[in-house]
mmCIF file of C-alpha atoms in Angstrom:
data_model
loop_
_atom_site.group_PDB
_atom_site.id
_atom_site.type_symbol
_atom_site.label_atom_id
_atom_site.label_comp_id
_atom_site.label_asym_id
_atom_site.label_seq_id
_atom_site.Cartn_x
_atom_site.Cartn_y
_atom_site.Cartn_z
ATOM 1 C CA MET A 1 -0.003 0.000 -0.005
ATOM 2 C CA GLN A 2 1.278 3.399 -0.972
ATOM 3 C CA THR A 3 2.119 5.695 1.871
ATOM 4 C CA TYR A 4 0.611 9.136 1.457
ATOM 5 C CA GLU A 5 1.601 12.220 3.349
ATOM 6 C CA GLY A 6 -1.222 14.398 2.140
ATOM 7 C CA PRO A 7 -3.128 15.413 -0.977
ATOM 8 C CA ASP A 8 -1.160 14.961 -4.186
ATOM 9 C CA PHE A 9 -1.126 18.221 -6.097
ATOM 10 C CA SER A 10 1.273 16.701 -8.660
ATOM 11 C CA LYS A 11 -1.645 14.712 -10.106
ATOM 12 C CA THR A 12 -3.904 17.717 -10.499
ATOM 13 C CA GLU A 13 -3.416 21.384 -9.719
ATOM 14 C CA LEU A 14 -6.866 21.802 -8.180
ATOM 15 C CA ILE A 15 -8.299 19.379 -5.651
ATOM 16 C CA PRO A 16 -11.990 19.346 -4.732
ATOM 17 C CA VAL A 17 -12.712 20.142 -1.094
ATOM 18 C CA ILE A 18 -15.871 19.169 0.769
ATOM 19 C CA ALA A 19 -16.755 21.553 3.595
ATOM 20 C CA GLN A 20 -18.786 19.942 6.362
ATOM 21 C CA ASP A 21 -20.245 21.622 9.421
ATOM 22 C CA ALA A 22 -18.183 20.227 12.302
ATOM 23 C CA ALA A 23 -21.114 20.510 14.715
ATOM 24 C CA THR A 24 -24.092 19.290 12.689
ATOM 25 C CA GLY A 25 -22.447 17.126 10.018
ATOM 26 C CA ASP A 26 -24.262 19.006 7.261
ATOM 27 C CA VAL A 27 -22.385 19.204 3.996
ATOM 28 C CA LEU A 28 -22.118 22.918 3.288
ATOM 29 C CA MET A 29 -20.292 23.312 -0.015
ATOM 30 C CA LEU A 30 -17.795 21.971 -2.482
ATOM 31 C CA ALA A 31 -14.939 24.124 -3.688
ATOM 32 C CA TYR A 32 -11.327 23.717 -4.796
ATOM 33 C CA MET A 33 -7.866 24.271 -3.376
ATOM 34 C CA ASN A 34 -4.517 24.551 -5.055
ATOM 35 C CA GLU A 35 -1.423 23.807 -3.018
ATOM 36 C CA THR A 36 -1.033 27.428 -1.913
ATOM 37 C CA ALA A 37 -4.620 27.548 -0.638
ATOM 38 C CA PHE A 38 -4.149 24.214 1.133
ATOM 39 C CA LEU A 39 -0.967 25.366 2.915
ATOM 40 C CA GLU A 40 -2.506 28.720 3.844
ATOM 41 C CA THR A 41 -5.502 26.898 5.331
ATOM 42 C CA LEU A 42 -3.199 24.783 7.498
ATOM 43 C CA GLU A 43 -1.208 27.812 8.589
ATOM 44 C CA THR A 44 -4.031 30.207 9.356
ATOM 45 C CA GLY A 45 -6.759 27.831 10.535
ATOM 46 C CA ARG A 46 -9.175 29.639 8.222
ATOM 47 C CA VAL A 47 -10.268 27.912 5.039
ATOM 48 C CA CYS A 48 -8.817 29.340 1.866
ATOM 49 C CA TYR A 49 -9.951 28.019 -1.530
ATOM 50 C CA TYR A 50 -8.907 28.708 -5.070
ATOM 51 C CA SER A 51 -11.605 30.395 -7.133
ATOM 52 C CA ARG A 52 -11.772 28.845 -10.585
ATOM 53 C CA SER A 53 -13.846 31.727 -11.968
ATOM 54 C CA ARG A 54 -11.709 34.512 -10.518
ATOM 55 C CA LYS A 55 -8.482 32.516 -10.935
ATOM 56 C CA LYS A 56 -7.079 33.547 -7.560
ATOM 57 C CA LEU A 57 -7.041 32.574 -3.897
ATOM 58 C CA TRP A 58 -10.424 32.854 -2.292
ATOM 59 C CA ARG A 59 -10.303 33.527 1.408
ATOM 60 C CA LYS A 60 -13.835 32.409 2.152
ATOM 61 C CA GLY A 61 -15.730 35.157 3.956
ATOM 62 C CA GLU A 62 -13.279 37.950 3.252
ATOM 63 C CA GLU A 63 -16.116 40.087 1.887
ATOM 64 C CA SER A 64 -19.150 38.741 3.765
ATOM 65 C CA GLY A 65 -17.357 38.096 7.052
ATOM 66 C CA ASN A 66 -18.623 34.518 6.960
ATOM 67 C CA VAL A 67 -15.208 32.893 7.373
ATOM 68 C CA GLN A 68 -14.750 29.183 7.929
ATOM 69 C CA GLU A 69 -12.742 28.176 10.975
ATOM 70 C CA LEU A 70 -10.905 24.910 10.359
ATOM 71 C CA LYS A 71 -11.677 22.248 12.938
ATOM 72 C CA SER A 72 -10.095 19.220 11.203
ATOM 73 C CA ILE A 73 -8.935 18.197 7.752
ATOM 74 C CA TYR A 74 -8.810 14.821 5.980
ATOM 75 C CA TYR A 75 -7.773 13.497 2.572
ATOM 76 C CA ASP A 76 -9.028 10.504 0.708
ATOM 77 C CA CYS A 77 -7.616 7.180 -0.397
ATOM 78 C CA ASP A 78 -6.578 8.466 -3.801
ATOM 79 C CA ALA A 79 -5.086 11.658 -2.325
ATOM 80 C CA ASP A 80 -7.173 13.722 -4.745
ATOM 81 C CA ALA A 81 -9.975 14.993 -2.546
ATOM 82 C CA LEU A 82 -10.113 16.839 0.765
ATOM 83 C CA LEU A 83 -12.675 17.054 3.555
ATOM 84 C CA VAL A 84 -12.644 19.985 5.950
ATOM 85 C CA LYS A 85 -14.753 20.085 9.082
ATOM 86 C CA ILE A 86 -15.432 23.688 9.888
ATOM 87 C CA ASN A 87 -17.196 26.205 12.023
ATOM 88 C CA GLN A 88 -19.088 28.453 9.597
ATOM 89 C CA ILE A 89 -19.180 31.971 11.021
ATOM 90 C CA GLY A 90 -22.521 33.633 10.263
ATOM 91 C CA GLY A 91 -24.208 30.298 9.778
ATOM 92 C CA ALA A 92 -24.391 30.401 5.991
ATOM 93 C CA ALA A 93 -21.821 28.947 3.589
ATOM 94 C CA CYS A 94 -23.716 29.743 0.404
ATOM 95 C CA HIS A 95 -23.439 33.094 -1.335
ATOM 96 C CA GLU A 96 -27.175 32.897 -1.922
ATOM 97 C CA GLY A 97 -27.707 33.085 1.837
ATOM 98 C CA PHE A 98 -28.450 29.465 2.535
ATOM 99 C CA ARG A 99 -26.784 27.464 5.272
ATOM 100 C CA SER A 100 -25.626 24.926 2.688
ATOM 101 C CA CYS A 101 -25.028 25.326 -1.040
ATOM 102 C CA PHE A 102 -26.912 22.043 -1.498
ATOM 103 C CA PHE A 103 -30.284 23.605 -0.761
ATOM 104 C CA ARG A 104 -32.122 22.090 -3.727
ATOM 105 C CA GLN A 105 -33.313 18.508 -3.731
ATOM 106 C CA ILE A 106 -34.092 16.480 -6.853
ATOM 107 C CA ASN A 107 -37.035 14.099 -6.852
ATOM 108 C CA PRO A 108 -35.726 10.983 -8.653
ATOM 109 C CA GLY A 109 -39.166 9.991 -9.837
ATOM 110 C CA THR A 110 -40.446 13.269 -11.213
ATOM 111 C CA ARG A 111 -37.005 14.918 -11.704
ATOM 112 C CA GLN A 112 -38.518 18.044 -10.227
ATOM 113 C CA THR A 113 -36.486 20.101 -7.807
ATOM 114 C CA SER A 114 -37.483 21.836 -4.643
ATOM 115 C CA ILE A 115 -35.776 24.144 -2.191
ATOM 116 C CA VAL A 116 -35.185 22.356 1.089
ATOM 117 C CA GLY A 117 -32.432 24.497 2.611
ATOM 118 C CA GLU A 118 -32.709 27.177 5.218
ATOM 119 C CA ARG A 119 -32.007 30.755 4.161
ATOM 120 C CA VAL A 120 -29.977 32.574 6.775
ATOM 121 C CA PHE A 121 -29.397 35.924 5.109
ATOM 122 C CA ASP A 122 -30.444 37.968 2.093
ATOM 123 C CA PRO A 123 -27.474 38.261 -0.263
ATOM 124 C CA LYS A 124 -28.469 41.799 -1.250
ATOM 125 C CA THR A 125 -27.788 43.009 2.273
ATOM 126 C CA VAL A 126 -24.391 41.314 2.566
ATOM 127 C CA TYR A 127 -22.536 41.751 -0.714
ATOM 128 C CA LYS A 128 -21.621 45.083 -2.189
ATOM 129 C CA THR A 129 -21.123 43.566 -5.636
ATOM 130 C CA PRO A 130 -23.613 41.222 -7.281
ATOM 131 C CA LYS A 131 -22.643 37.541 -7.263
ATOM 132 C CA MET B 1 -32.365 34.521 -9.125
ATOM 133 C CA GLN B 2 -31.731 31.933 -11.777
ATOM 134 C CA THR B 3 -34.010 28.935 -11.729
ATOM 135 C CA TYR B 4 -32.166 25.667 -11.970
ATOM 136 C CA GLU B 5 -33.693 22.357 -12.852
ATOM 137 C CA GLY B 6 -30.720 20.206 -11.925
ATOM 138 C CA PRO B 7 -26.964 19.862 -12.397
ATOM 139 C CA ASP B 8 -25.675 21.519 -15.540
ATOM 140 C CA PHE B 9 -23.674 19.041 -17.580
ATOM 141 C CA SER B 10 -23.304 21.566 -20.375
ATOM 142 C CA LYS B 11 -20.739 23.446 -18.260
ATOM 143 C CA THR B 12 -18.625 20.371 -17.562
ATOM 144 C CA GLU B 13 -18.968 16.761 -18.620
ATOM 145 C CA LEU B 14 -18.091 15.405 -15.194
ATOM 146 C CA ILE B 15 -19.596 16.732 -11.986
ATOM 147 C CA PRO B 16 -18.157 15.930 -8.567
ATOM 148 C CA VAL B 17 -20.487 13.991 -6.282
ATOM 149 C CA ILE B 18 -20.251 13.870 -2.505
ATOM 150 C CA ALA B 19 -21.598 10.640 -0.991
ATOM 151 C CA GLN B 20 -22.812 11.058 2.571
ATOM 152 C CA ASP B 21 -24.125 8.337 4.851
ATOM 153 C CA ALA B 22 -27.846 9.103 5.175
ATOM 154 C CA ALA B 23 -27.985 7.695 8.695
ATOM 155 C CA THR B 24 -24.804 8.982 10.333
ATOM 156 C CA GLY B 25 -23.989 12.055 8.235
ATOM 157 C CA ASP B 26 -20.440 10.817 7.662
ATOM 158 C CA VAL B 27 -18.935 11.881 4.359
ATOM 159 C CA LEU B 28 -17.946 8.631 2.680
ATOM 160 C CA MET B 29 -16.371 9.501 -0.655
ATOM 161 C CA LEU B 30 -16.088 11.879 -3.550
ATOM 162 C CA ALA B 31 -16.493 10.659 -7.105
ATOM 163 C CA TYR B 32 -17.839 11.934 -10.426
ATOM 164 C CA MET B 33 -20.930 11.498 -12.560
ATOM 165 C CA ASN B 34 -21.535 12.248 -16.213
ATOM 166 C CA GLU B 35 -25.097 12.813 -17.331
ATOM 167 C CA THR B 36 -25.646 9.145 -18.130
ATOM 168 C CA ALA B 37 -24.519 8.103 -14.649
ATOM 169 C CA PHE B 38 -26.714 10.786 -13.085
ATOM 170 C CA LEU B 39 -29.829 9.660 -14.973
ATOM 171 C CA GLU B 40 -29.130 5.989 -14.242
ATOM 172 C CA THR B 41 -28.813 6.818 -10.552
ATOM 173 C CA LEU B 42 -32.214 8.514 -10.584
ATOM 174 C CA GLU B 43 -33.808 5.631 -12.463
ATOM 175 C CA THR B 44 -32.362 2.716 -10.541
ATOM 176 C CA GLY B 45 -32.044 4.185 -7.042
ATOM 177 C CA ARG B 46 -28.501 2.811 -6.915
ATOM 178 C CA VAL B 47 -25.612 5.215 -7.222
ATOM 179 C CA CYS B 48 -23.752 5.035 -10.522
ATOM 180 C CA TYR B 49 -20.594 7.088 -11.017
ATOM 181 C CA TYR B 50 -18.298 7.636 -13.974
ATOM 182 C CA SER B 51 -14.800 6.259 -13.420
ATOM 183 C CA ARG B 52 -12.213 8.715 -14.670
ATOM 184 C CA SER B 53 -9.459 6.086 -14.622
ATOM 185 C CA ARG B 54 -11.423 3.370 -16.380
ATOM 186 C CA LYS B 55 -13.344 5.858 -18.543
ATOM 187 C CA LYS B 56 -16.673 4.111 -18.165
ATOM 188 C CA LEU B 57 -19.746 3.966 -15.973
ATOM 189 C CA TRP B 58 -18.952 2.705 -12.486
ATOM 190 C CA ARG B 59 -21.865 0.988 -10.816
ATOM 191 C CA LYS B 60 -20.523 1.269 -7.311
ATOM 192 C CA GLY B 61 -20.406 -2.129 -5.643
ATOM 193 C CA GLU B 62 -20.888 -4.182 -8.792
ATOM 194 C CA GLU B 63 -17.813 -6.229 -7.905
ATOM 195 C CA SER B 64 -17.705 -6.005 -4.115
ATOM 196 C CA GLY B 65 -21.474 -6.069 -3.581
ATOM 197 C CA ASN B 66 -21.170 -2.870 -1.575
ATOM 198 C CA VAL B 67 -23.770 -0.932 -3.572
ATOM 199 C CA GLN B 68 -25.053 2.481 -2.526
ATOM 200 C CA GLU B 69 -28.812 2.858 -2.181
ATOM 201 C CA LEU B 70 -29.898 6.382 -3.007
ATOM 202 C CA LYS B 71 -31.890 8.021 -0.220
ATOM 203 C CA SER B 72 -31.905 11.631 -1.515
ATOM 204 C CA ILE B 73 -30.021 13.788 -3.959
ATOM 205 C CA TYR B 74 -29.207 17.506 -4.010
ATOM 206 C CA TYR B 75 -27.333 19.916 -6.259
ATOM 207 C CA ASP B 76 -25.561 23.105 -5.394
ATOM 208 C CA CYS B 77 -26.042 26.793 -6.122
ATOM 209 C CA ASP B 78 -23.758 26.734 -9.144
ATOM 210 C CA ALA B 79 -25.304 23.514 -10.486
ATOM 211 C CA ASP B 80 -21.860 21.971 -10.730
ATOM 212 C CA ALA B 81 -21.732 19.695 -7.707
ATOM 213 C CA LEU B 82 -24.006 16.959 -6.359
ATOM 214 C CA LEU B 83 -24.649 15.541 -2.929
ATOM 215 C CA VAL B 84 -26.133 12.067 -2.531
ATOM 216 C CA LYS B 85 -27.313 10.719 0.809
ATOM 217 C CA ILE B 86 -27.031 6.978 0.711
ATOM 218 C CA ASN B 87 -27.285 3.708 2.503
ATOM 219 C CA GLN B 88 -23.907 2.033 2.032
ATOM 220 C CA ILE B 89 -24.452 -1.710 1.827
ATOM 221 C CA GLY B 90 -21.611 -3.577 3.528
ATOM 222 C CA GLY B 91 -20.748 -0.571 5.619
ATOM 223 C CA ALA B 92 -17.618 0.426 3.704
ATOM 224 C CA ALA B 93 -17.469 2.881 0.808
ATOM 225 C CA CYS B 94 -13.694 2.822 0.384
ATOM 226 C CA HIS B 95 -11.976 0.218 -1.777
ATOM 227 C CA GLU B 96 -9.325 0.002 0.937
ATOM 228 C CA GLY B 97 -11.967 -1.374 3.293
ATOM 229 C CA PHE B 98 -12.606 1.746 5.346
ATOM 230 C CA ARG B 99 -16.094 3.063 6.081
ATOM 231 C CA SER B 100 -15.085 6.393 4.535
ATOM 232 C CA CYS B 101 -12.438 7.193 1.953
ATOM 233 C CA PHE B 102 -11.477 10.163 4.172
ATOM 234 C CA PHE B 103 -9.806 7.943 6.769
ATOM 235 C CA ARG B 104 -6.621 9.984 7.075
ATOM 236 C CA GLN B 105 -6.417 13.167 9.073
ATOM 237 C CA ILE B 106 -3.829 15.876 8.616
ATOM 238 C CA ASN B 107 -2.447 17.669 11.653
ATOM 239 C CA PRO B 108 -2.279 21.333 10.576
ATOM 240 C CA GLY B 109 0.552 22.123 12.969
ATOM 241 C CA THR B 110 2.902 19.239 12.273
ATOM 242 C CA ARG B 111 1.513 18.357 8.790
ATOM 243 C CA GLN B 112 1.704 14.735 9.859
ATOM 244 C CA THR B 113 -1.090 12.394 8.933
ATOM 245 C CA SER B 114 -2.747 9.659 10.929
ATOM 246 C CA ILE B 115 -5.336 6.997 10.208
ATOM 247 C CA VAL B 116 -8.561 7.835 12.028
ATOM 248 C CA GLY B 117 -11.041 5.795 10.022
ATOM 249 C CA GLU B 118 -12.567 2.457 10.846
ATOM 250 C CA ARG B 119 -11.599 -0.504 8.649
ATOM 251 C CA VAL B 120 -14.610 -2.697 7.902
ATOM 252 C CA PHE B 121 -13.128 -5.276 5.547
ATOM 253 C CA ASP B 122 -9.805 -6.495 4.201
ATOM 254 C CA PRO B 123 -9.650 -5.575 0.480
ATOM 255 C CA LYS B 124 -7.754 -8.787 -0.301
ATOM 256 C CA THR B 125 -10.767 -10.890 0.687
ATOM 257 C CA VAL B 126 -13.251 -8.852 -1.343
ATOM 258 C CA TYR B 127 -11.710 -8.028 -4.687
ATOM 259 C CA LYS B 128 -10.584 -10.596 -7.178
ATOM 260 C CA THR B 129 -8.382 -8.065 -8.949
ATOM 261 C CA PRO B 130 -5.970 -5.739 -7.165
ATOM 262 C CA LYS B 131 -7.130 -2.142 -6.882
#
């Protein structure tokens, strides 16, 4: 069995990261880290992602104040995915104001979707620039 | 606000999927679906992924018997990530025999890793071919 020492950024520059609420177990969001974001997260104890759309480090909450305090961090068997257990300041991880980004459920039978998540804030009151 | 009807496979052929134990809330694994895998999952109620290494549909558990029964399915605000809550038959999602693929924790201070997951089976007794 291969011995891993952490996520393997030599296989892929960006590694998907699952953010899970450390207290409730709710899955809050999925985002990406490059190696710089990963190391900054370890050093600061605040979760830093890499924004694929903005092509730069994304210190989650730097605008909204809803930072993510790192509680624990794990990597998977293939060393190409990360799991962070966090304390989400402000209670909402999603830029649309929901606690979790996964606030829409799909009905497998009808394929219809419905909003099941809890909205914590109104994005218009939090962000200066439209998302 | 944009109205979504489900994950958007026109943006990217493969969408990352978080599998979470429906009963315990544990995050078990991260894998990918293409549209065919997504639709098959909805139709059969068993989770089907797309294997990036084997470049074909991956009906999770078809060799080991450890299938994943779909309990509910969600997609995120950007329509480019999925969350499935599942019942993991056999108790282990990881091909290395652990309950979760995220069985290794990273210590942010020392950057050392340690195995924290629970091993449910010995892979040598389950798989005919080495993984």
